Amino acid sequence: MNTPLIVIVGPTAVGKTALGIALAQAFDGEIISGDSQQIYTELAIGTAKATPKEQAQAKHHLIDRRHVWETYSVYDFVSEAKAAIEAICQKGKLPILVGGTGLYIQSLLEGYHLGGEVDQKQVLAYRSELEQLSDEVLAQKVSTAGISIKEPNRRRYIRALELAQFAVHQQNSRPDYQPLILGLTTDREQLYQRINQRVDAMMDAGLLAEARWLYDNFPDAQAARAIGYKELFPYLKGQVSLQEATDLLKRNSRRFAKRQLTWFRNRMAVDFYDIQADGWQEALFSEVSDFLLSRDS
């Protein structure tokens, strides 16, 4: 029987963390972070990591798994998330994946990884090239490569070509999960306001000091390239004012949220809920309840 998996996605600052905790409490679940930055032990404010109080309300996995001087890849996430899901299910609890890193979540759900020794930068560069091609050209490239795809579509074309390019000997097996993918969204003005308010709250909470520590100690680390830190580095170098750096952080966060929404809408089958709509929480909880009941019937 396929393993049930609740997946909560959406743009930054939309309320995924609070929803994940509420679902975990209501349905006896545990949370798996699907965020590429929350794995770093030393970073909490700029990564919007669940606070100790929030983590006490529901058990969290894949938080504080690496130090900032270490790297973390899609392969690492898929491997560790699969192990976490298995551990949660063995306890008879419901795994709830919560996050906004679309590549990580899609890779887990589709069983897609290229192995731990593949240069992920090369993979992403090649993927960017493929995404510029039309469906017809992609299909032709797949045919020329002698690749057979069941139920072909654009995503599978690109995935197959990446595997052929980088991981000829790697398995691409789909995990035995039955996911219910739920997304949170809201209108652009409201979302951008939430993002701006979150950045202001992060600054009040000590984000600048966190960024300064990262800049002083590990300025070239993978974590230092994340939104939330790199925007403050020019201020620390004396190149811009703090207000300019903060405004840049807000702008980049808004742009990131837009890219997140585009990813989830175009690449995954998500049931979206507008957080401004009346009764959205009751409707979402009802969908989860029906999903779980249907498995028991």
PDB file of C-alpha atoms in Angstrom, residues 4-8 19-20 22-24 26-29 94-96 178-183 271 273 280-296:
ATOM      1  CA  PRO A   4       0.233   8.564   2.714  1.00  0.00           C
ATOM      2  CA  LEU A   5       2.105  11.844   2.653  1.00  0.00           C
ATOM      3  CA  ILE A   6       0.671  15.303   3.244  1.00  0.00           C
ATOM      4  CA  VAL A   7       2.630  18.002   1.413  1.00  0.00           C
ATOM      5  CA  ILE A   8       2.246  21.702   2.222  1.00  0.00           C
ATOM      6  CA  LEU A  19      -0.439  25.125   8.979  1.00  0.00           C
ATOM      7  CA  GLY A  20       1.985  22.217   9.185  1.00  0.00           C
ATOM      8  CA  ALA A  22      -1.835  22.552  13.084  1.00  0.00           C
ATOM      9  CA  LEU A  23      -2.136  19.515  10.795  1.00  0.00           C
ATOM     10  CA  ALA A  24       0.422  17.567  12.821  1.00  0.00           C
ATOM     11  CA  ALA A  26      -4.888  17.368  14.418  1.00  0.00           C
ATOM     12  CA  PHE A  27      -3.816  14.193  12.606  1.00  0.00           C
ATOM     13  CA  ASP A  28      -1.028  12.831  14.830  1.00  0.00           C
ATOM     14  CA  GLY A  29       1.711  13.763  12.426  1.00  0.00           C
ATOM     15  CA  LEU A  94       1.462  10.790   9.558  1.00  0.00           C
ATOM     16  CA  PRO A  95       4.387  12.346   7.651  1.00  0.00           C
ATOM     17  CA  ILE A  96       3.777  15.988   6.700  1.00  0.00           C
ATOM     18  CA  GLN A 178       0.483   8.624  -2.067  1.00  0.00           C
ATOM     19  CA  PRO A 179       0.820  12.388  -1.679  1.00  0.00           C
ATOM     20  CA  LEU A 180      -1.869  14.962  -1.055  1.00  0.00           C
ATOM     21  CA  ILE A 181      -0.316  18.247  -2.151  1.00  0.00           C
ATOM     22  CA  LEU A 182      -1.884  21.328  -0.628  1.00  0.00           C
ATOM     23  CA  GLY A 183      -0.783  24.858  -1.412  1.00  0.00           C
ATOM     24  CA  ASP A 271      -4.774  22.028  -4.530  1.00  0.00           C
ATOM     25  CA  TYR A 273      -6.172  27.489  -0.816  1.00  0.00           C
ATOM     26  CA  TRP A 280     -10.330  27.926   3.799  1.00  0.00           C
ATOM     27  CA  GLN A 281      -8.903  26.232   6.881  1.00  0.00           C
ATOM     28  CA  GLU A 282     -12.005  24.146   7.472  1.00  0.00           C
ATOM     29  CA  ALA A 283     -12.072  23.142   3.800  1.00  0.00           C
ATOM     30  CA  LEU A 284      -8.401  22.170   3.838  1.00  0.00           C
ATOM     31  CA  PHE A 285      -8.722  20.123   7.022  1.00  0.00           C
ATOM     32  CA  SER A 286     -11.782  18.424   5.551  1.00  0.00           C
ATOM     33  CA  GLU A 287      -9.802  17.496   2.440  1.00  0.00           C
ATOM     34  CA  VAL A 288      -7.045  15.978   4.567  1.00  0.00           C
ATOM     35  CA  SER A 289      -9.586  14.062   6.637  1.00  0.00           C
ATOM     36  CA  ASP A 290     -11.327  12.726   3.527  1.00  0.00           C
ATOM     37  CA  PHE A 291      -7.976  11.752   2.026  1.00  0.00           C
ATOM     38  CA  LEU A 292      -7.018   9.735   5.087  1.00  0.00           C
ATOM     39  CA  LEU A 293     -10.471   8.171   5.471  1.00  0.00           C
ATOM     40  CA  SER A 294     -10.475   7.073   1.833  1.00  0.00           C
ATOM     41  CA  ARG A 295      -7.348   5.074   2.495  1.00  0.00           C
ATOM     42  CA  ASP A 296      -9.000   3.207   5.360  1.00  0.00           C
TER      43      ASP A 296
END
